[in-house]
C-alpha positions as a Python dict, from the first residue, in 0.01 Angstrom:
ca = {
    (1, 'M'): (0, 0, 0),
    (2, 'L'): (-181, -271, -271),
    (3, 'T'): (-112, -606, -142),
    (4, 'N'): (-343, -779, -370),
    (5, 'L'): (-533, -661, -735),
    (6, 'Q'): (-887, -840, -922),
    (7, 'I'): (-951, -740, -1270),
    (8, 'K'): (-1267, -996, -1442),
    (9, 'N'): (-1391, -860, -1738),
    (10, 'Y'): (-1233, -619, -1929),
    (11, 'A'): (-1149, -491, -2184),
    (12, 'L'): (-853, -794, -2295),
    (13, 'I'): (-846, -932, -1933),
    (14, 'E'): (-1059, -1269, -1809),
    (15, 'H'): (-1007, -1239, -1507),
    (16, 'L'): (-698, -1130, -1420),
    (17, 'D'): (-551, -1210, -1009),
    (18, 'F'): (-228, -952, -884),
    (19, 'A'): (-138, -949, -561),
    (20, 'P'): (196, -754, -551),
    (21, 'D'): (549, -711, -287),
    (22, 'R'): (524, -488, -95),
    (23, 'A'): (854, -281, -218),
    (24, 'L'): (984, -249, -676),
    (25, 'N'): (761, -416, -880),
    (26, 'I'): (899, -471, -1207),
    (27, 'I'): (688, -551, -1505),
    (28, 'T'): (793, -606, -1837),
    (29, 'G'): (576, -766, -2121),
    (30, 'E'): (564, -735, -2531),
    (31, 'T'): (366, -373, -2660),
    (32, 'G'): (2, -442, -2655),
    (33, 'A'): (-28, -752, -2381),
    (34, 'G'): (-266, -554, -2165),
    (35, 'K'): (9, -376, -1914),
    (36, 'S'): (-214, -47, -2056),
    (37, 'I'): (-471, -233, -1970),
    (38, 'M'): (-403, -313, -1618),
    (39, 'L'): (-283, 118, -1578),
    (40, 'G'): (-663, 98, -1719),
    (41, 'A'): (-829, -99, -1473),
    (42, 'I'): (-662, 129, -1140),
    (43, 'G'): (-783, 422, -1330),
    (44, 'L'): (-1100, 251, -1295),
    (45, 'L'): (-1070, 238, -952),
    (46, 'L'): (-933, 623, -842),
    (47, 'G'): (-1167, 688, -1027),
    (48, 'N'): (-1195, 711, -1377),
    (49, 'R'): (-1491, 790, -1633),
    (50, 'A'): (-1591, 412, -1771),
    (51, 'D'): (-1690, 257, -2074),
    (52, 'T'): (-1917, -6, -2219),
    (53, 'R'): (-1711, -115, -2446),
    (54, 'T'): (-1445, -285, -2227),
    (55, 'L'): (-1538, -517, -2114),
    (56, 'Y'): (-1414, -889, -2227),
    (57, 'N'): (-1814, -1121, -2214),
    (58, 'P'): (-2070, -772, -2295),
    (59, 'S'): (-2333, -981, -2112),
    (60, 'E'): (-2133, -975, -1812),
    (61, 'K'): (-2063, -721, -1568),
    (62, 'C'): (-1708, -594, -1512),
    (63, 'V'): (-1531, -603, -1138),
    (64, 'I'): (-1143, -442, -1025),
    (65, 'E'): (-1136, -527, -673),
    (66, 'G'): (-748, -358, -436),
    (67, 'E'): (-760, -437, -105),
    (68, 'F'): (-407, -206, 113),
    (69, 'N'): (-409, -267, 395),
    (70, 'I'): (-374, 140, 555),
    (71, 'S'): (-194, 81, 869),
    (72, 'G'): (-39, 388, 977),
    (73, 'Y'): (-185, 571, 675),
    (74, 'I'): (-346, 936, 849),
    (75, 'I'): (-636, 939, 602),
    (76, 'R'): (-856, 838, 961),
    (77, 'S'): (-1029, 1134, 848),
    (78, 'I'): (-1185, 1159, 503),
    (79, 'F'): (-1338, 868, 611),
    (80, 'E'): (-1475, 1018, 892),
    (81, 'E'): (-1596, 1281, 679),
    (82, 'E'): (-1719, 1117, 428),
    (83, 'E'): (-1921, 790, 709),
    (84, 'L'): (-1683, 559, 610),
    (85, 'D'): (-1628, 235, 767),
    (86, 'Y'): (-1264, 281, 847),
    (87, 'E'): (-1053, -45, 862),
    (88, 'E'): (-648, -112, 798),
    (89, 'H'): (-803, -327, 570),
    (90, 'C'): (-968, -82, 294),
    (91, 'I'): (-1149, -215, -3),
    (92, 'I'): (-1182, -96, -252),
    (93, 'R'): (-1397, -241, -627),
    (94, 'R'): (-1598, -75, -875),
    (95, 'E'): (-1826, -261, -1130),
    (96, 'I'): (-1942, -227, -1513),
    (97, 'S'): (-2282, -318, -1539),
    (98, 'P'): (-2276, -412, -1957),
    (99, 'Q'): (-2613, -197, -1938),
    (100, 'G'): (-2304, 118, -1878),
    (101, 'K'): (-2429, 135, -1521),
    (102, 'T'): (-2117, 194, -1293),
    (103, 'R'): (-2066, 130, -866),
    (104, 'A'): (-1853, 186, -638),
    (105, 'F'): (-1793, 111, -264),
    (106, 'V'): (-1538, 118, -22),
    (107, 'N'): (-1522, -117, 150),
    (108, 'D'): (-1888, -287, 62),
    (109, 'T'): (-2059, 63, 167),
    (110, 'P'): (-2155, 238, -192),
    (111, 'V'): (-1991, 538, -297),
    (112, 'N'): (-2043, 828, -559),
    (113, 'L'): (-1700, 886, -812),
    (114, 'E'): (-1528, 1176, -559),
    (115, 'T'): (-1601, 1034, -199),
    (116, 'L'): (-1423, 706, -455),
    (117, 'R'): (-1097, 1028, -556),
    (118, 'K'): (-1134, 1187, -266),
    (119, 'V'): (-997, 795, -53),
    (120, 'T'): (-820, 642, -297),
    (121, 'S'): (-570, 943, -436),
    (122, 'Q'): (-475, 904, -90),
    (123, 'L'): (-374, 494, -197),
    (124, 'M'): (-176, 546, -467),
    (125, 'D'): (29, 809, -690),
    (126, 'V'): (-10, 713, -1106),
    (127, 'H'): (266, 845, -1308),
    (128, 'S'): (200, 822, -1615),
    (129, 'Q'): (232, 1088, -1974),
    (130, 'H'): (-6, 1265, -1776),
    (131, 'D'): (174, 1348, -1451),
    (132, 'N'): (475, 1573, -1727),
    (133, 'L'): (130, 1774, -1846),
    (134, 'L'): (30, 1760, -1464),
    (135, 'L'): (379, 1942, -1341),
    (136, 'G'): (273, 2235, -1613),
    (137, 'A'): (66, 2346, -1426),
    (138, 'N'): (129, 2658, -1085),
    (139, 'D'): (-132, 2444, -859),
    (140, 'Y'): (-31, 2053, -893),
    (141, 'Q'): (392, 2232, -774),
    (142, 'L'): (264, 2376, -506),
    (143, 'Q'): (132, 2086, -403),
    (144, 'I'): (483, 1944, -464),
    (145, 'V'): (679, 2240, -271),
    (146, 'D'): (355, 2146, 62),
    (147, 'T'): (466, 1798, -11),
    (148, 'F'): (756, 1890, 80),
    (149, 'A'): (746, 2090, 364),
    (150, 'Q'): (531, 1872, 512),
    (151, 'N'): (245, 2175, 563),
    (152, 'H'): (-62, 1953, 631),
    (153, 'E'): (-173, 2196, 889),
    (154, 'F'): (-97, 2460, 795),
    (155, 'L'): (-232, 2392, 431),
    (156, 'D'): (-567, 2285, 668),
    (157, 'K'): (-583, 2577, 931),
    (158, 'Y'): (-548, 2814, 633),
    (159, 'K'): (-827, 2651, 430),
    (160, 'A'): (-1105, 2628, 669),
    (161, 'D'): (-970, 3018, 687),
    (162, 'Y'): (-1043, 3121, 354),
    (163, 'Q'): (-1385, 2872, 416),
    (164, 'T'): (-1454, 3057, 655),
    (165, 'Y'): (-1400, 3449, 508),
    (166, 'N'): (-1505, 3329, 212),
    (167, 'K'): (-1861, 3283, 432),
    (168, 'A'): (-1859, 3598, 558),
    (169, 'H'): (-1798, 3761, 213),
    (170, 'R'): (-2042, 3648, 26),
    (171, 'T'): (-2248, 3753, 338),
    (172, 'Y'): (-2166, 4033, 379),
    (173, 'D'): (-2232, 4089, -34),
    (174, 'Q'): (-2563, 3903, 34),
    (175, 'L'): (-2684, 4169, 321),
    (176, 'M'): (-2518, 4514, 56),
    (177, 'S'): (-2745, 4335, -184),
    (178, 'E'): (-3034, 4353, -21),
    (179, 'A'): (-2982, 4705, 71),
    (180, 'K'): (-2928, 4881, -239),
    (181, 'E'): (-3225, 4627, -441),
    (182, 'S'): (-3456, 4716, -24),
    (183, 'K'): (-3354, 5073, -11),
    (184, 'K'): (-3542, 5124, -383),
    (185, 'E'): (-3832, 4972, -306),
    (186, 'F'): (-3884, 5093, 27),
    (187, 'D'): (-4051, 5380, 12),
    (188, 'Y'): (-4294, 5193, -189),
    (189, 'N'): (-4331, 4957, 80),
    (190, 'A'): (-4379, 5243, 332),
    (191, 'F'): (-4599, 5424, 187),
    (192, 'L'): (-4859, 5073, 157),
    (193, 'L'): (-4719, 4943, 422),
    (194, 'D'): (-4849, 5288, 615),
    (195, 'E'): (-5207, 5246, 419),
    (196, 'L'): (-5326, 4952, 579),
    (197, 'Q'): (-5192, 5031, 941),
    (198, 'K'): (-5416, 5320, 920),
    (199, 'V'): (-5702, 5051, 847),
    (200, 'K'): (-5677, 4898, 1133),
    (201, 'L'): (-5718, 4570, 974),
    (202, 'K'): (-5917, 4271, 1119),
    (203, 'G'): (-5924, 3869, 1046),
    (204, 'N'): (-6226, 3794, 858),
    (205, 'E'): (-6355, 4160, 938),
    (206, 'L'): (-6546, 4191, 510),
    (207, 'E'): (-6778, 3883, 557),
    (208, 'G'): (-6969, 4029, 900),
    (209, 'L'): (-6941, 4373, 775),
    (210, 'E'): (-7158, 4224, 428),
    (211, 'L'): (-7366, 4074, 677),
    (212, 'E'): (-7474, 4301, 846),
    (213, 'L'): (-7445, 4583, 543),
    (214, 'N'): (-7725, 4373, 392),
    (215, 'K'): (-7922, 4351, 658),
    (216, 'L'): (-7917, 4735, 696),
    (217, 'E'): (-7977, 4800, 339),
    (218, 'N'): (-8304, 4573, 356),
    (219, 'A'): (-8474, 4748, 732),
    (220, 'E'): (-8808, 4843, 611),
    (221, 'E'): (-8868, 4466, 475),
    (222, 'V'): (-8739, 4237, 713),
    (223, 'K'): (-8993, 4466, 1006),
    (224, 'S'): (-9268, 4475, 743),
    (225, 'K'): (-9231, 4090, 704),
    (226, 'L'): (-9175, 3989, 1092),
    (227, 'L'): (-9439, 4275, 1237),
    (228, 'L'): (-9685, 4034, 952),
    (229, 'V'): (-9524, 3722, 1103),
    (230, 'T'): (-9616, 3894, 1479),
    (231, 'E'): (-9992, 4015, 1326),
    (232, 'Y'): (-10101, 3617, 1184),
    (233, 'L'): (-9924, 3472, 1526),
    (234, 'N'): (-10100, 3684, 1832),
    (235, 'A'): (-10201, 4001, 1689),
    (236, 'S'): (-10561, 3889, 1652),
    (237, 'D'): (-10861, 3731, 1758),
    (238, 'Q'): (-10773, 3468, 1438),
    (239, 'S'): (-10427, 3462, 1536),
    (240, 'I'): (-10343, 3059, 1522),
    (241, 'I'): (-10203, 3079, 1834),
    (242, 'T'): (-10589, 3162, 1920),
    (243, 'F'): (-10690, 2862, 1692),
    (244, 'L'): (-10459, 2647, 1871),
    (245, 'T'): (-10566, 2760, 2252),
    (246, 'S'): (-10915, 2637, 2112),
    (247, 'A'): (-10740, 2342, 2042),
    (248, 'V'): (-10638, 2264, 2277),
    (249, 'A'): (-10891, 2363, 2500),
    (250, 'N'): (-11143, 2091, 2289),
    (251, 'F'): (-10902, 1852, 2401),
    (252, 'N'): (-10946, 1871, 2741),
    (253, 'G'): (-11207, 1779, 2750),
    (254, 'I'): (-11283, 1396, 2601),
    (255, 'S'): (-10857, 1370, 2683),
    (256, 'S'): (-10937, 1141, 3050),
    (257, 'F'): (-11215, 903, 2724),
    (258, 'G'): (-10828, 790, 2609),
    (259, 'E'): (-10497, 782, 2563),
    (260, 'Q'): (-10425, 861, 2199),
    (261, 'Y'): (-10665, 1137, 2292),
    (262, 'E'): (-10436, 1259, 2595),
    (263, 'Q'): (-10094, 1259, 2362),
    (264, 'L'): (-10301, 1469, 2075),
    (265, 'R'): (-10394, 1684, 2378),
    (266, 'S'): (-9986, 1673, 2478),
    (267, 'R'): (-9842, 1784, 2148),
    (268, 'L'): (-10079, 2038, 2065),
    (269, 'Q'): (-10011, 2206, 2419),
    (270, 'S'): (-9636, 2147, 2309),
    (271, 'S'): (-9645, 2344, 1963),
    (272, 'L'): (-9803, 2585, 2138),
    (273, 'I'): (-9505, 2645, 2448),
    (274, 'E'): (-9309, 2631, 2144),
    (275, 'L'): (-9532, 2875, 1856),
    (276, 'K'): (-9654, 3118, 2227),
    (277, 'D'): (-9190, 3146, 2242),
    (278, 'I'): (-9124, 3230, 1879),
    (279, 'A'): (-9395, 3478, 1859),
    (280, 'V'): (-9167, 3681, 2192),
    (281, 'E'): (-8870, 3678, 1984),
    (282, 'V'): (-9036, 3767, 1632),
    (283, 'E'): (-9172, 4072, 1820),
    (284, 'S'): (-8796, 4169, 1966),
    (285, 'E'): (-8708, 4120, 1654),
    (286, 'A'): (-8870, 4434, 1501),
    (287, 'E'): (-8911, 4603, 1721),
    (288, 'E'): (-8479, 4571, 1712),
    (289, 'V'): (-8444, 4621, 1337),
    (290, 'E'): (-8456, 5081, 1219),
    (291, 'L'): (-8337, 5197, 928),
    (292, 'D'): (-7994, 5331, 1000),
    (293, 'N'): (-7917, 5549, 765),
    (294, 'E'): (-7554, 5669, 905),
    (295, 'K'): (-7457, 5271, 1012),
    (296, 'I'): (-7498, 5165, 604),
    (297, 'S'): (-7349, 5477, 501),
    (298, 'I'): (-7006, 5431, 865),
    (299, 'I'): (-7059, 5033, 652),
    (300, 'Q'): (-7029, 5111, 321),
    (301, 'Q'): (-6733, 5332, 304),
    (302, 'R'): (-6533, 5039, 598),
    (303, 'L'): (-6646, 4797, 300),
    (304, 'D'): (-6482, 5045, -3),
    (305, 'S'): (-6187, 5105, 218),
    (306, 'L'): (-6151, 4697, 196),
    (307, 'Y'): (-6261, 4618, -132),
    (308, 'N'): (-6035, 4885, -271),
    (309, 'L'): (-5713, 4721, -158),
    (310, 'L'): (-5844, 4356, -239),
    (311, 'Q'): (-5816, 4493, -566),
    (312, 'K'): (-5513, 4709, -588),
    (313, 'H'): (-5305, 4401, -326),
    (314, 'Q'): (-5511, 4077, -602),
    (315, 'V'): (-5658, 3876, -324),
    (316, 'K'): (-5987, 3768, -240),
    (317, 'T'): (-6021, 3797, 148),
    (318, 'D'): (-5877, 4067, 457),
    (319, 'R'): (-5702, 3799, 598),
    (320, 'E'): (-5513, 3759, 291),
    (321, 'L'): (-5428, 4163, 330),
    (322, 'I'): (-5285, 4099, 631),
    (323, 'A'): (-4980, 3883, 616),
    (324, 'I'): (-4927, 4190, 349),
    (325, 'Q'): (-4891, 4376, 593),
    (326, 'D'): (-4758, 4251, 771),
    (327, 'D'): (-4456, 4101, 514),
    (328, 'L'): (-4494, 4451, 460),
    (329, 'E'): (-4387, 4505, 820),
    (330, 'K'): (-4111, 4234, 766),
    (331, 'K'): (-3964, 4457, 456),
    (332, 'V'): (-3958, 4745, 566),
    (333, 'N'): (-3820, 4658, 985),
    (334, 'K'): (-3525, 4518, 753),
    (335, 'V'): (-3441, 4856, 563),
    (336, 'L'): (-3480, 5022, 870),
    (337, 'N'): (-3242, 4788, 1098),
    (338, 'I'): (-3014, 4655, 753),
    (339, 'D'): (-2708, 4943, 815),
    (340, 'E'): (-2694, 4736, 1203),
    (341, 'A'): (-2652, 4442, 991),
    (342, 'I'): (-2384, 4526, 765),
    (343, 'E'): (-2193, 4670, 1021),
    (344, 'K'): (-2175, 4375, 1193),
    (345, 'A'): (-2104, 4149, 870),
    (346, 'K'): (-1823, 4403, 779),
    (347, 'A'): (-1683, 4378, 1081),
    (348, 'N'): (-1668, 3990, 1030),
    (349, 'V'): (-1472, 4001, 751),
    (350, 'E'): (-1238, 4201, 828),
    (351, 'K'): (-1138, 3978, 1147),
    (352, 'A'): (-1213, 3583, 887),
    (353, 'E'): (-981, 3797, 717),
    (354, 'R'): (-714, 3874, 993),
    (355, 'L'): (-681, 3554, 1048),
    (356, 'M'): (-673, 3405, 731),
    (357, 'I'): (-408, 3640, 621),
    (358, 'K'): (-193, 3567, 946),
    (359, 'S'): (-276, 3176, 859),
    (360, 'G'): (-200, 3273, 503),
    (361, 'E'): (146, 3453, 638),
    (362, 'S'): (212, 3179, 787),
    (363, 'L'): (165, 2866, 522),
    (364, 'S'): (423, 3105, 327),
    (365, 'K'): (692, 3126, 522),
    (366, 'S'): (681, 2701, 572),
    (367, 'R'): (683, 2739, 121),
    (368, 'I'): (932, 2981, 128),
    (369, 'A'): (1227, 2837, 339),
    (370, 'V'): (1217, 2416, 162),
    (371, 'L'): (1169, 2634, -113),
    (372, 'P'): (1613, 2699, -218),
    (373, 'V'): (1626, 2285, -60),
    (374, 'I'): (1411, 2218, -254),
    (375, 'E'): (1628, 2269, -573),
    (376, 'K'): (1944, 2203, -479),
    (377, 'Q'): (1771, 1799, -365),
    (378, 'I'): (1615, 1773, -763),
    (379, 'S'): (1880, 2008, -926),
    (380, 'D'): (2159, 1669, -733),
    (381, 'S'): (1917, 1382, -908),
    (382, 'L'): (1900, 1574, -1220),
    (383, 'M'): (2301, 1541, -1263),
    (384, 'D'): (2232, 1117, -1079),
    (385, 'L'): (1971, 1067, -1368),
    (386, 'G'): (2206, 1159, -1574),
    (387, 'M'): (2159, 1542, -1607),
    (388, 'P'): (2459, 1701, -1483),
    (389, 'N'): (2384, 2060, -1658),
    (390, 'A'): (2001, 2036, -1600),
    (391, 'S'): (1952, 2356, -1361),
    (392, 'L'): (1556, 2366, -1154),
    (393, 'N'): (1561, 2752, -988),
    (394, 'I'): (1139, 2764, -841),
    (395, 'N'): (955, 3158, -897),
    (396, 'N'): (763, 3254, -541),
    (397, 'E'): (497, 3561, -583),
    (398, 'I'): (279, 3700, -308),
    (399, 'I'): (-29, 3732, -451),
    (400, 'K'): (-375, 3839, -345),
    (401, 'P'): (-592, 3482, -89),
    (402, 'T'): (-683, 3238, -333),
    (403, 'P'): (-802, 2811, -253),
    (404, 'N'): (-456, 2757, -217),
    (405, 'G'): (-298, 2997, -26),
    (406, 'L'): (-64, 3361, -108),
    (407, 'N'): (190, 3176, -350),
    (408, 'T'): (210, 3108, -700),
    (409, 'I'): (486, 2906, -691),
    (410, 'N'): (626, 2846, -1102),
    (411, 'L'): (900, 2591, -1148),
    (412, 'L'): (1230, 2695, -1405),
    (413, 'F'): (1386, 2424, -1590),
    (414, 'S'): (1654, 2411, -1837),
    (415, 'A'): (1808, 2108, -1926),
    (416, 'N'): (2098, 2233, -2080),
    (417, 'K'): (2408, 2522, -1977),
    (418, 'G'): (2371, 2800, -2047),
    (419, 'I'): (1986, 2788, -2133),
    (420, 'K'): (1861, 2981, -1925),
    (421, 'P'): (1564, 2843, -1711),
    (422, 'Q'): (1161, 2849, -1781),
    (423, 'P'): (837, 2687, -1797),
    (424, 'I'): (916, 2403, -1732),
    (425, 'K'): (570, 2341, -2034),
    (426, 'N'): (878, 2539, -2286),
    (427, 'V'): (1108, 2364, -2241),
    (428, 'A'): (1158, 1987, -2150),
    (429, 'S'): (1102, 1726, -2357),
    (430, 'G'): (981, 1418, -2294),
    (431, 'G'): (1314, 1206, -2153),
    (432, 'E'): (1363, 1543, -1885),
    (433, 'F'): (1019, 1529, -1829),
    (434, 'S'): (995, 1178, -1681),
    (435, 'R'): (1360, 1225, -1535),
    (436, 'L'): (1264, 1544, -1366),
    (437, 'M'): (960, 1391, -1245),
    (438, 'L'): (1109, 1122, -1146),
    (439, 'A'): (1328, 1342, -928),
    (440, 'I'): (1108, 1526, -817),
    (441, 'K'): (923, 1163, -672),
    (442, 'Y'): (1225, 1010, -501),
    (443, 'I'): (1264, 1356, -286),
    (444, 'L'): (906, 1342, -219),
    (445, 'A'): (915, 1010, -127),
    (446, 'N'): (972, 974, 246),
    (447, 'K'): (762, 1319, 279),
    (448, 'R'): (404, 1208, 255),
    (449, 'A'): (207, 892, 338),
    (450, 'L'): (191, 720, -41),
    (451, 'P'): (254, 384, -27),
    (452, 'T'): (231, 244, -363),
    (453, 'I'): (359, 470, -643),
    (454, 'I'): (317, 352, -1043),
    (455, 'F'): (543, 468, -1272),
    (456, 'D'): (389, 417, -1641),
    (457, 'E'): (729, 368, -1831),
    (458, 'I'): (956, 645, -1638),
    (459, 'D'): (1212, 548, -1826),
    (460, 'T'): (1085, 710, -2228),
    (461, 'G'): (1448, 852, -2339),
    (462, 'I'): (1674, 750, -2140),
    (463, 'S'): (1914, 467, -2232),
    (464, 'G'): (2212, 288, -2090),
    (465, 'E'): (2363, 457, -1731),
    (466, 'V'): (2047, 686, -1665),
    (467, 'S'): (1836, 399, -1712),
    (468, 'I'): (2131, 172, -1415),
    (469, 'K'): (2054, 538, -1204),
    (470, 'V'): (1667, 516, -1249),
    (471, 'G'): (1632, 178, -1168),
    (472, 'N'): (1862, 278, -822),
    (473, 'M'): (1696, 564, -774),
    (474, 'M'): (1396, 346, -747),
    (475, 'R'): (1495, 71, -593),
    (476, 'E'): (1575, 311, -312),
    (477, 'M'): (1228, 452, -293),
    (478, 'S'): (1095, 40, -284),
    (479, 'R'): (1201, 64, 70),
    (480, 'N'): (999, 249, 280),
    (481, 'H'): (703, 233, -37),
    (482, 'Q'): (612, -18, -273),
    (483, 'L'): (649, 95, -626),
    (484, 'I'): (438, -59, -944),
    (485, 'A'): (738, -18, -1220),
    (486, 'I'): (622, -136, -1564),
    (487, 'T'): (902, -46, -1773),
    (488, 'H'): (1148, -201, -2147),
    (489, 'L'): (1418, -120, -1974),
    (490, 'H'): (1688, -436, -1844),
    (491, 'Q'): (1849, -245, -1693),
    (492, 'I'): (1603, -27, -1424),
    (493, 'A'): (1355, -385, -1429),
    (494, 'A'): (1675, -648, -1260),
    (495, 'Q'): (1683, -318, -1013),
    (496, 'G'): (1304, -515, -879),
    (497, 'S'): (1298, -715, -570),
    (498, 'V'): (941, -937, -727),
    (499, 'H'): (914, -899, -1180),
    (500, 'Y'): (569, -1025, -1365),
    (501, 'F'): (467, -1074, -1746),
    (502, 'V'): (258, -1027, -1878),
    (503, 'Y'): (151, -1194, -2183),
    (504, 'K'): (-123, -1293, -2456),
    (505, 'D'): (-255, -1593, -2453),
    (506, 'N'): (-424, -1706, -2751),
    (507, 'S'): (-523, -2075, -2696),
    (508, 'S'): (-897, -2039, -2666),
    (509, 'A'): (-1120, -1892, -2896),
    (510, 'K'): (-1090, -1533, -2812),
    (511, 'T'): (-741, -1369, -2695),
    (512, 'V'): (-659, -1346, -2307),
    (513, 'S'): (-384, -1144, -2178),
    (514, 'R'): (-249, -1322, -1854),
    (515, 'I'): (48, -1220, -1576),
    (516, 'K'): (285, -1387, -1394),
    (517, 'K'): (476, -1411, -1175),
    (518, 'L'): (867, -1499, -1296),
    (519, 'T'): (1063, -1739, -1151),
    (520, 'N'): (1446, -1679, -1112),
    (521, 'E'): (1562, -1840, -1368),
    (522, 'E'): (1209, -1775, -1601),
    (523, 'R'): (1400, -1383, -1455),
    (524, 'V'): (1701, -1416, -1579),
    (525, 'M'): (1541, -1520, -1947),
    (526, 'E'): (1299, -1220, -1965),
    (527, 'I'): (1620, -1026, -1888),
    (528, 'A'): (1782, -1129, -2172),
    (529, 'Q'): (1519, -1092, -2393),
    (530, 'M'): (1565, -761, -2340),
    (531, 'I'): (1880, -724, -2397),
    (532, 'G'): (1960, -959, -2688),
    (533, 'G'): (1585, -1000, -2911),
    (534, 'Q'): (1369, -1332, -2913),
    (535, 'N'): (1668, -1622, -2900),
    (536, 'P'): (1948, -1479, -2686),
    (537, 'S'): (2294, -1607, -2689),
    (538, 'K'): (2409, -1821, -2404),
    (539, 'A'): (2684, -1464, -2341),
    (540, 'V'): (2351, -1255, -2289),
    (541, 'V'): (2148, -1497, -2062),
    (542, 'E'): (2478, -1538, -1882),
    (543, 'N'): (2540, -1123, -1888),
    (544, 'A'): (2155, -1094, -1777),
    (545, 'R'): (2210, -1375, -1478),
    (546, 'E'): (2537, -1121, -1346),
    (547, 'I'): (2260, -849, -1362),
    (548, 'L'): (2064, -1000, -1180),
    (549, 'S'): (2336, -1131, -939),
    (550, 'K'): (2503, -749, -868),
    (551, 'H'): (2193, -576, -823),
    (552, 'L'): (1963, -813, -566),
    (553, 'V'): (2263, -950, -344),
    (554, 'D'): (2498, -647, -334),
    (555, 'K'): (2236, -337, -287),
    (556, 'T'): (1962, -456, -136),
    (557, 'N'): (1797, -710, 65),
    (558, 'Y'): (1662, -918, -142),
    (559, 'K'): (1787, -1238, -239),
    (560, 'L'): (1790, -1413, -547),
    (561, 'D'): (1892, -1758, -581),
    (562, 'L'): (2119, -1801, -886),
}
């Protein structure tokens, strides 16, 4: 239930505070006074698109805030799904900045418009001419049937099974597509893999082979250089080690004459030891170096194989070749194993389809069972609304699974005797649409947890006795649901538990739209003006007083002191 609505800086509204009654709230006013502006602001709360041109003061932000009492609503799961704090006192807020940026909040938590619509669609139901267009849509007609049948559990179960089936089918289709594409490339991938596996790749092998080949190809030069170094170091009477040995011997004779001589001798001795070690290693290296043409040939062949693969796969290292080999193995193995995966996926699809069809049939059974009841109740309501010759038939057709079930519903309507019922969008006038929509909402009123219903001039095209019956129907609906009705008919306005008047205030430099709750006497005068014009006669005023007294004392719990 909407407990309070605040609108700031929107269109002609500078600041409006509206606290509707829990029952039937009537809103009247002159054309252009701001009734539609209020609906526009409520539309923003429901997630409609915003426009900075609607700002009353272009330099300030617009704020629309609705406070709701949602105790008893079965919507906690929506809050949980959207990760929102659930409180029985729920505040919905929408802001529009002068720069055109909009923000939406649910209990002070920022939300996107999709989440906002998901929440507020459960809080308010605004009926307008747009609903008349919706009524011609099969999906909307299906929602009417599901709401009347109270199919929430059946529908939730079916939708869950439908999603499971779709997911399983997507997996199966993807595997089939992959199999088709993979099998096209299988032979080529298998050939490439075989080619790489035959080479028996090893990580970092290429660099080592290149170094070894370079050494072997230059073995003769390397060996001659090493032998020459050996000659210099130790292989003759003129070698470095021979001269260094003599130098050490000369220092032996003078080392006792001073500490500096001993230090120099020690250093020469260390150098001599190091050079002898070097000489041994150089000689050893020289012995190991051999010219091996056969080994050179083997390494060259190995390198040629690697270079060809690098060029073929357009990479630079053998590590990259190993990565390519691993990837090819996965692709080849996937094809080899994909038939098994496809069979498993197909079995999952068949199982999911059986469950979906089963839950869909349960949903269909529930829908079909209420169709005759809906037809009769709507026809009875239309008779009460002054359409005794109206007839409504609901055509049901079983179809392939869709997100909404296995049914398509088509409401066939005729307002006149002897005229065969046809699709609603082809036959109903504006007034007939409004009465049909009221009849539908009337029979649904006790079937859904939707306390706040807003009727925007649902009285279009009706008058007289029919308008009284429309008002009676609204008043009866308001016993269990909060209703807000914008009307221009006194027969409906008289039925309200409270009456609000929207008017233009021209007392300042800029026109402002305001709303006020009418006192009992003000209600009498407003009803009188709706009957007899701006200056009603005394008789019309008394008639208005009598109408209000009749509706609010005799048939409702509302009390009006007249």
